[in-house]
């Protein structure tokens, strides 16, 4: 998979710039992250069976059971996000020593949401989101909002084939806005990856 | 003014039955009664609400329009309605069917409006002092396919909410809903999925 990353994101000079941007902003979004084969994976995921995860006071979405994937291309992508080379790539951009914590593959459709009550990390982490969403509009809902106790500070809209890296301090909480009927069957599909920050 | 000027007489005659339904309801005490107010009163209330200003409110849990509390409204009909809800006779009626004591000094009252894509996700209403939540639905010709149902959630024996709805109430015109606010009074208003407006007057009686 590493070879399928859009070439420019692997160039030393560009990585240097990305790293500087991340240092300033605490996040970076890389659009068109993979160069090829990603449409095929998207359509496979559209037809994969996701399990409903529903706690009315916390969240509603669908999740793919990663122990139960048989499609080689999906497995390859999951393994890539868990791999040492991907970890090193994220370390290079963030300039932070990391260890892999967690990966979830989730799908959000109409009537899905996550609330602020949802379990939130007790420590600073690095969040990485690889997005395979349908063509999305803000009016559908589904915007991921990061906020402190006082103000909303960061919004993440679904963008197909984008990789977002975010430094998430423990005091930052988030929710995914309820997806309404304007979304008409479109979905958000995301690999949600977390890295612990090493001391 | 007597409450028989506001409520349909059969409701008052049916008090024992209503009391039983409320107190013996599944999971948490609640009741839903259609054709509650005298029809002309409900019609006039609906008209009166057109003069009220609604403010958009939005966060992780909800997206809807709400008025400020009606304690300061200048709308004559709504003032009268508030006096009725606050009257000794009506409060005694509520106390009878709920087997409780209600605070005579405090009551919250406002109107809620949900338009297409608006919702109010699952919550318990628990705020210090609140005892009973009540809702008068005033949208006309509401159909199941318009969405906007009031849904009540099951809970387990530890009081944790389950992802399972045990009652789904279509908001009919002139319907009265009430439930006892408690840790397990988990409920939601589903998304409105048509271009109709779901309008209600609601509030809380306090302990």
Short mmCIF file of C-alpha atoms in Angstrom, two decimals:
data_model
loop_
_atom_site.label_atom_id
_atom_site.label_comp_id
_atom_site.label_asym_id
_atom_site.label_seq_id
_atom_site.Cartn_x
_atom_site.Cartn_y
_atom_site.Cartn_z
CA UNK A 1 0.00 0.00 0.00
CA UNK A 2 2.84 2.34 0.77
CA UNK A 3 3.68 2.42 -2.91
CA UNK A 4 0.16 3.53 -3.70
CA UNK A 5 0.43 6.74 -1.69
CA UNK A 6 0.35 9.75 -3.96
CA UNK A 7 4.02 10.34 -4.86
CA UNK A 8 4.23 13.93 -3.76
CA UNK A 9 3.43 12.98 -0.15
CA UNK A 10 6.52 10.81 -0.08
CA UNK A 11 8.97 13.45 -1.26
CA UNK A 12 11.38 14.59 1.44
CA UNK A 13 10.87 18.25 0.79
CA UNK A 14 7.09 17.96 0.90
CA UNK A 15 7.25 15.86 4.06
CA UNK A 16 9.35 18.60 5.59
CA UNK A 17 6.69 21.18 4.69
CA UNK A 18 3.93 18.94 6.00
CA UNK A 19 5.77 18.57 9.24
CA UNK A 20 6.14 22.34 9.60
CA UNK A 21 2.45 22.82 8.84
CA UNK A 22 1.49 20.23 11.45
CA UNK A 23 3.77 21.85 13.99
CA UNK A 24 1.94 25.17 13.48
CA UNK A 25 -1.65 23.94 13.16
CA UNK A 26 -1.74 20.67 15.11
CA UNK A 27 -3.44 19.07 12.15
CA UNK A 28 -2.94 18.40 8.48
CA UNK A 29 -5.22 17.04 5.78
CA UNK A 30 -3.75 15.26 2.78
CA UNK A 31 -6.22 15.09 -0.08
CA UNK A 32 -6.02 12.39 -2.76
CA UNK A 33 -3.88 10.41 -0.38
CA UNK A 34 -3.74 7.22 -2.42
CA UNK A 35 -3.01 7.36 -6.09
CA UNK A 36 -4.96 4.29 -7.18
CA UNK A 37 -7.25 1.35 -6.36
CA UNK A 38 -9.17 3.32 -3.80
CA UNK A 39 -12.49 3.45 -5.71
CA UNK A 40 -12.49 -0.32 -5.79
CA UNK A 41 -12.03 -0.57 -2.03
CA UNK A 42 -14.78 1.97 -1.51
CA UNK A 43 -17.24 -0.05 -3.55
CA UNK A 44 -16.25 -3.23 -1.71
CA UNK A 45 -16.85 -1.49 1.60
CA UNK A 46 -20.23 -0.26 0.39
CA UNK A 47 -21.24 -3.90 0.09
CA UNK A 48 -19.55 -5.17 3.24
CA UNK A 49 -21.61 -6.03 6.28
CA UNK A 50 -21.13 -3.51 9.06
CA UNK A 51 -22.57 -4.19 12.53
CA UNK A 52 -24.80 -1.67 14.25
CA UNK A 53 -23.27 -0.01 17.32
CA UNK A 54 -25.99 1.84 19.20
CA UNK A 55 -26.10 3.42 22.61
CA UNK A 56 -28.84 6.08 22.42
CA UNK A 57 -27.08 8.26 25.01
CA UNK A 58 -23.70 8.05 23.25
CA UNK A 59 -23.55 6.98 19.62
CA UNK A 60 -25.10 5.26 16.64
CA UNK A 61 -23.04 4.02 13.70
CA UNK A 62 -21.95 0.83 11.96
CA UNK A 63 -18.62 -0.90 12.43
CA UNK A 64 -16.84 -3.56 10.44
CA UNK A 65 -15.65 -6.45 12.56
CA UNK A 66 -11.96 -6.49 11.65
CA UNK A 67 -11.62 -10.13 12.71
CA UNK A 68 -14.16 -11.04 10.10
CA UNK A 69 -12.82 -9.61 6.87
CA UNK A 70 -12.07 -11.96 4.03
CA UNK A 71 -11.44 -9.50 1.24
CA UNK A 72 -7.70 -9.34 0.63
CA UNK A 73 -7.63 -5.73 -0.48
CA UNK A 74 -9.50 -4.53 2.58
CA UNK A 75 -7.23 -6.64 4.79
CA UNK A 76 -4.20 -5.15 3.08
CA UNK A 77 -5.41 -1.61 3.75
CA UNK A 78 -6.22 -2.37 7.40
CA UNK A 79 -2.81 -4.00 7.87
CA UNK A 80 -1.16 -1.02 6.22
CA UNK A 81 -2.68 1.42 8.72
CA UNK A 82 -1.45 -0.83 11.53
CA UNK A 83 1.99 -1.26 10.03
CA UNK A 84 5.34 -0.02 11.26
CA UNK A 85 5.98 1.90 8.06
CA UNK A 86 2.72 3.83 8.39
CA UNK A 87 3.50 4.58 12.04
CA UNK A 88 6.92 5.87 11.01
CA UNK A 89 5.34 7.97 8.30
CA UNK A 90 2.99 9.61 10.85
CA UNK A 91 5.90 10.05 13.26
CA UNK A 92 7.84 11.81 10.56
CA UNK A 93 5.03 14.27 9.91
CA UNK A 94 4.14 14.87 13.56
CA UNK A 95 7.73 14.69 14.84
CA UNK A 96 6.34 12.78 17.82
CA UNK A 97 7.21 9.28 19.02
CA UNK A 98 4.10 7.17 18.73
CA UNK A 99 2.72 3.74 19.37
CA UNK A 100 -0.30 2.23 17.66
CA UNK A 101 -3.37 2.24 19.90
CA UNK A 102 -6.51 1.45 18.02
CA UNK A 103 -8.14 1.14 14.58
CA UNK A 104 -11.83 1.14 13.74
CA UNK A 105 -13.53 0.98 10.39
CA UNK A 106 -16.86 2.76 10.66
CA UNK A 107 -19.76 3.71 8.47
CA UNK A 108 -22.17 6.54 9.27
CA UNK A 109 -25.57 6.84 7.57
CA UNK A 110 -28.77 8.80 8.04
CA UNK A 111 -29.83 8.87 11.73
CA UNK A 112 -26.28 8.10 12.91
CA UNK A 113 -24.43 10.39 15.34
CA UNK A 114 -21.96 10.52 18.19
CA UNK A 115 -22.51 12.67 21.28
CA UNK A 116 -20.11 14.44 23.61
CA UNK A 117 -21.00 11.81 26.23
CA UNK A 118 -19.14 9.26 24.13
CA UNK A 119 -16.04 7.89 25.84
CA UNK A 120 -13.29 10.37 25.38
CA UNK A 121 -9.59 9.88 25.84
CA UNK A 122 -7.97 10.72 29.15
CA UNK A 123 -4.67 11.55 27.47
CA UNK A 124 -3.37 13.48 24.50
CA UNK A 125 -3.36 11.31 21.37
CA UNK A 126 -2.76 11.52 17.66
CA UNK A 127 -5.87 10.80 15.61
CA UNK A 128 -5.60 9.74 12.02
CA UNK A 129 -8.67 9.52 9.84
CA UNK A 130 -8.65 8.03 6.39
CA UNK A 131 -11.87 8.94 4.66
CA UNK A 132 -13.77 7.01 2.00
CA UNK A 133 -17.02 8.94 2.15
CA UNK A 134 -19.47 9.59 -0.63
CA UNK A 135 -19.57 13.06 -2.12
CA UNK A 136 -20.73 15.02 0.92
CA UNK A 137 -22.43 18.31 1.69
CA UNK A 138 -22.41 20.11 5.00
CA UNK A 139 -26.22 20.29 5.03
CA UNK A 140 -26.34 16.48 5.45
CA UNK A 141 -24.88 16.76 8.98
CA UNK A 142 -22.05 14.31 9.71
CA UNK A 143 -19.54 17.07 10.38
CA UNK A 144 -17.05 16.07 13.06
CA UNK A 145 -16.75 18.96 15.51
CA UNK A 146 -13.91 19.30 18.01
CA UNK A 147 -14.44 21.63 20.92
CA UNK A 148 -13.19 22.70 24.29
CA UNK A 149 -15.55 23.54 27.14
CA UNK A 150 -15.88 27.06 25.75
CA UNK A 151 -15.64 26.97 21.98
CA UNK A 152 -15.78 24.92 18.84
CA UNK A 153 -12.34 24.97 17.35
CA UNK A 154 -12.13 22.51 14.50
CA UNK A 155 -14.51 20.99 11.95
CA UNK A 156 -13.83 17.99 9.81
CA UNK A 157 -15.99 17.38 6.75
CA UNK A 158 -15.97 14.06 4.94
CA UNK A 159 -13.67 14.13 1.91
CA UNK A 160 -13.12 11.01 -0.15
CA UNK A 161 -9.55 9.71 -0.16
CA UNK A 162 -8.25 12.21 2.39
CA UNK A 163 -5.94 11.46 5.30
CA UNK A 164 -6.29 13.76 8.29
CA UNK A 165 -3.74 13.80 11.09
CA UNK A 166 -4.77 15.61 14.24
CA UNK A 167 -3.11 16.27 17.56
CA UNK A 168 -5.94 15.79 20.04
CA UNK A 169 -5.21 17.09 23.53
CA UNK A 170 -7.15 15.38 26.32
CA UNK A 171 -9.29 18.51 26.90
CA UNK A 172 -10.57 18.49 23.33
CA UNK A 173 -13.89 16.66 22.97
CA UNK A 174 -15.75 15.83 19.80
CA UNK A 175 -19.04 14.81 18.30
CA UNK A 176 -20.31 13.79 14.89
CA UNK A 177 -23.38 15.78 14.01
CA UNK A 178 -26.54 13.75 13.42
CA UNK A 179 -26.89 12.79 9.74
CA UNK A 180 -30.25 13.91 8.38
CA UNK A 181 -32.56 12.79 5.58
CA UNK A 182 -30.95 15.18 3.06
CA UNK A 183 -28.07 12.68 2.87
CA UNK A 184 -30.42 10.32 0.97
CA UNK A 185 -28.52 7.07 1.43
CA UNK A 186 -25.03 8.53 1.08
CA UNK A 187 -22.51 7.33 3.64
CA UNK A 188 -19.39 8.33 5.50
CA UNK A 189 -16.85 5.51 5.69
CA UNK A 190 -13.74 6.05 7.76
CA UNK A 191 -10.72 4.31 9.11
CA UNK A 192 -10.32 5.89 12.54
CA UNK A 193 -6.83 5.28 13.86
CA UNK A 194 -5.38 6.35 17.18
CA UNK A 195 -1.77 6.59 18.27
CA UNK A 196 -0.54 6.97 21.80
CA UNK A 197 2.10 9.56 22.41
CA UNK A 198 5.27 8.05 23.87
CA UNK A 199 7.00 9.87 26.70
CA UNK B 1 -62.09 29.75 35.18
CA UNK B 2 -62.84 26.08 35.65
CA UNK B 3 -60.66 23.51 33.90
CA UNK B 4 -63.76 22.12 32.19
CA UNK B 5 -63.46 25.21 30.00
CA UNK B 6 -60.13 23.89 28.76
CA UNK B 7 -60.20 20.10 28.91
CA UNK B 8 -62.62 17.76 27.22
CA UNK B 9 -65.14 16.47 29.75
CA UNK B 10 -64.47 12.80 29.00
CA UNK B 11 -60.86 13.28 30.16
CA UNK B 12 -62.07 14.48 33.56
CA UNK B 13 -64.57 11.62 33.77
CA UNK B 14 -61.81 9.17 32.91
CA UNK B 15 -59.46 10.32 35.63
CA UNK B 16 -59.20 6.97 37.43
CA UNK B 17 -58.36 5.17 34.24
CA UNK B 18 -55.75 7.77 33.28
CA UNK B 19 -54.21 7.55 36.73
CA UNK B 20 -53.94 3.79 36.39
CA UNK B 21 -52.38 4.03 32.95
CA UNK B 22 -49.85 6.59 34.14
CA UNK B 23 -48.82 4.83 37.33
CA UNK B 24 -48.69 1.36 35.82
CA UNK B 25 -46.92 2.31 32.59
CA UNK B 26 -43.94 0.24 31.41
CA UNK B 27 -40.40 1.34 32.34
CA UNK B 28 -41.29 4.84 33.54
CA UNK B 29 -44.55 6.59 34.35
CA UNK B 30 -45.99 8.20 31.23
CA UNK B 31 -49.22 8.81 29.40
CA UNK B 32 -50.35 9.97 25.98
CA UNK B 33 -53.90 11.29 25.59
CA UNK B 34 -55.44 12.35 22.27
CA UNK B 35 -58.11 15.10 22.01
CA UNK B 36 -57.13 16.48 25.38
CA UNK B 37 -58.08 20.14 25.13
CA UNK B 38 -61.38 21.46 23.87
CA UNK B 39 -60.79 21.63 20.14
CA UNK B 40 -61.38 25.39 19.74
CA UNK B 41 -58.89 26.08 22.52
CA UNK B 42 -56.22 23.96 20.83
CA UNK B 43 -56.94 25.68 17.49
CA UNK B 44 -56.56 29.12 19.06
CA UNK B 45 -53.35 28.15 20.82
CA UNK B 46 -51.93 26.96 17.53
CA UNK B 47 -52.85 30.31 15.95
CA UNK B 48 -51.44 32.25 18.91
CA UNK B 49 -48.06 30.52 18.53
CA UNK B 50 -47.67 32.08 15.07
CA UNK B 51 -47.01 35.39 16.80
CA UNK B 52 -44.21 34.01 18.96
CA UNK B 53 -40.57 34.29 18.02
CA UNK B 54 -38.56 31.06 17.77
CA UNK B 55 -34.80 30.87 18.12
CA UNK B 56 -32.65 28.23 16.46
CA UNK B 57 -30.81 26.02 18.93
CA UNK B 58 -28.21 23.48 17.96
CA UNK B 59 -25.62 21.28 19.63
CA UNK B 60 -24.56 17.62 19.62
CA UNK B 61 -27.95 16.53 21.02
CA UNK B 62 -30.48 18.65 19.16
CA UNK B 63 -31.31 20.93 16.30
CA UNK B 64 -34.63 22.78 16.61
CA UNK B 65 -36.35 26.14 17.23
CA UNK B 66 -37.54 27.23 20.65
CA UNK B 67 -39.27 30.23 22.18
CA UNK B 68 -38.10 31.80 25.40
CA UNK B 69 -40.05 30.86 28.54
CA UNK B 70 -43.65 32.06 28.32
CA UNK B 71 -43.59 33.69 31.76
CA UNK B 72 -42.97 37.00 29.99
CA UNK B 73 -45.14 36.55 26.91
CA UNK B 74 -47.57 39.33 26.01
CA UNK B 75 -49.70 36.94 24.00
CA UNK B 76 -53.12 36.97 25.71
CA UNK B 77 -54.08 33.43 24.79
CA UNK B 78 -50.80 31.97 25.93
CA UNK B 79 -51.04 33.92 29.18
CA UNK B 80 -54.49 32.39 29.75
CA UNK B 81 -53.17 28.93 28.91
CA UNK B 82 -50.33 29.38 31.36
CA UNK B 83 -52.76 30.47 34.07
CA UNK B 84 -54.82 27.37 33.37
CA UNK B 85 -51.75 25.09 33.64
CA UNK B 86 -50.82 26.84 36.87
CA UNK B 87 -54.34 26.75 38.30
CA UNK B 88 -55.03 24.93 41.55
CA UNK B 89 -57.68 22.84 39.84
CA UNK B 90 -55.45 21.59 37.01
CA UNK B 91 -52.44 21.04 39.24
CA UNK B 92 -54.66 19.04 41.62
CA UNK B 93 -55.84 17.01 38.63
CA UNK B 94 -52.21 16.25 37.68
CA UNK B 95 -51.39 15.44 41.30
CA UNK B 96 -54.30 13.01 41.40
CA UNK B 97 -53.29 11.11 38.28
CA UNK B 98 -49.60 11.07 39.21
CA UNK B 99 -50.01 10.49 42.93
CA UNK B 100 -47.60 13.32 43.78
CA UNK B 101 -47.16 16.82 45.15
CA UNK B 102 -46.38 19.59 42.71
CA UNK B 103 -44.65 22.88 43.38
CA UNK B 104 -47.15 25.77 43.00
CA UNK B 105 -44.46 28.42 42.51
CA UNK B 106 -42.35 27.07 39.67
CA UNK B 107 -43.26 25.91 36.19
CA UNK B 108 -41.37 26.06 32.89
CA UNK B 109 -43.31 26.62 29.69
CA UNK B 110 -42.16 27.21 26.12
CA UNK B 111 -42.88 26.15 22.58
CA UNK B 112 -40.76 23.93 20.39
CA UNK B 113 -40.76 23.86 16.61
CA UNK B 114 -39.07 21.19 14.53
CA UNK B 115 -38.69 21.60 10.79
CA UNK B 116 -37.41 19.19 8.16
CA UNK B 117 -34.08 17.61 9.37
CA UNK B 118 -34.62 18.81 12.99
CA UNK B 119 -34.37 16.31 15.87
CA UNK B 120 -33.87 15.90 19.58
CA UNK B 121 -31.78 12.84 20.37
CA UNK B 122 -32.09 10.59 23.40
CA UNK B 123 -31.87 12.25 26.81
CA UNK B 124 -33.50 11.89 30.24
CA UNK B 125 -34.65 15.50 30.96
CA UNK B 126 -33.08 15.24 34.43
CA UNK B 127 -32.48 18.71 35.78
CA UNK B 128 -32.70 19.47 39.47
CA UNK B 129 -36.28 20.20 40.51
CA UNK B 130 -38.09 18.89 37.44
CA UNK B 131 -40.80 16.39 38.32
CA UNK B 132 -43.09 15.96 35.30
CA UNK B 133 -42.47 16.80 31.68
CA UNK B 134 -45.55 17.62 29.62
CA UNK B 135 -46.09 18.26 25.92
CA UNK B 136 -49.15 19.52 24.06
CA UNK B 137 -48.78 18.67 20.39
CA UNK B 138 -50.38 21.18 18.06
CA UNK B 139 -49.35 20.25 14.52
CA UNK B 140 -52.27 19.51 12.26
CA UNK B 141 -52.65 16.48 10.00
CA UNK B 142 -49.42 14.94 11.19
CA UNK B 143 -48.72 11.61 9.52
CA UNK B 144 -46.45 8.80 10.55
CA UNK B 145 -44.30 9.36 7.46
CA UNK B 146 -43.57 12.96 8.53
CA UNK B 147 -41.27 11.58 11.28
CA UNK B 148 -41.05 13.58 14.50
CA UNK B 149 -42.30 10.77 16.72
CA UNK B 150 -41.78 10.87 20.45
CA UNK B 151 -39.99 7.64 21.30
CA UNK B 152 -39.43 6.09 24.71
CA UNK B 153 -36.45 3.84 25.39
CA UNK B 154 -36.16 0.70 27.44
CA UNK B 155 -33.54 0.53 30.18
CA UNK B 156 -31.83 -2.37 31.96
CA UNK B 157 -32.02 -3.17 35.67
CA UNK B 158 -29.06 -0.89 36.34
CA UNK B 159 -30.94 2.00 34.78
CA UNK B 160 -28.76 2.12 31.67
CA UNK B 161 -30.50 2.91 28.41
CA UNK B 162 -30.96 0.14 25.86
CA UNK B 163 -31.05 0.69 22.11
CA UNK B 164 -34.64 -0.49 22.09
CA UNK B 165 -37.77 1.62 21.79
CA UNK B 166 -40.83 0.43 23.63
CA UNK B 167 -43.21 3.19 22.61
CA UNK B 168 -43.40 5.37 19.54
CA UNK B 169 -45.93 8.22 19.61
CA UNK B 170 -47.00 10.09 16.49
CA UNK B 171 -47.58 13.73 17.51
CA UNK B 172 -51.29 14.14 16.77
CA UNK B 173 -52.99 17.52 16.93
CA UNK B 174 -54.26 18.22 20.46
CA UNK B 175 -52.42 15.32 22.07
CA UNK B 176 -51.18 15.59 25.65
CA UNK B 177 -48.08 13.67 26.72
CA UNK B 178 -46.63 13.54 30.17
CA UNK B 179 -43.94 11.54 31.91
CA UNK B 180 -42.21 11.49 35.24
CA UNK B 181 -38.67 12.84 34.98
CA UNK B 182 -36.18 10.35 36.40
CA UNK B 183 -32.88 8.66 35.62
CA UNK B 184 -34.55 6.23 33.23
CA UNK B 185 -36.96 8.60 31.45
CA UNK B 186 -34.98 8.15 28.24
CA UNK B 187 -36.77 9.63 25.24
CA UNK B 188 -36.17 11.32 21.90
CA UNK B 189 -37.96 13.21 19.17
CA UNK B 190 -37.15 11.59 15.84
CA UNK B 191 -36.03 13.66 12.89
CA UNK B 192 -38.77 15.45 10.99
CA UNK B 193 -38.47 14.20 7.41
CA UNK B 194 -41.16 16.22 5.62
CA UNK B 195 -41.70 19.93 5.08
CA UNK B 196 -44.33 20.14 7.82
CA UNK B 197 -43.60 21.95 11.08
CA UNK B 198 -43.87 19.96 14.30
CA UNK B 199 -45.13 22.43 16.87
CA UNK B 200 -45.72 21.81 20.55
CA UNK B 201 -46.02 23.62 23.84
CA UNK B 202 -44.18 21.91 26.64
CA UNK B 203 -42.69 22.36 30.02
CA UNK B 204 -42.04 20.90 33.42
CA UNK B 205 -43.79 20.82 36.75
CA UNK B 206 -41.37 20.88 39.65
CA UNK B 207 -41.08 19.12 42.99
#
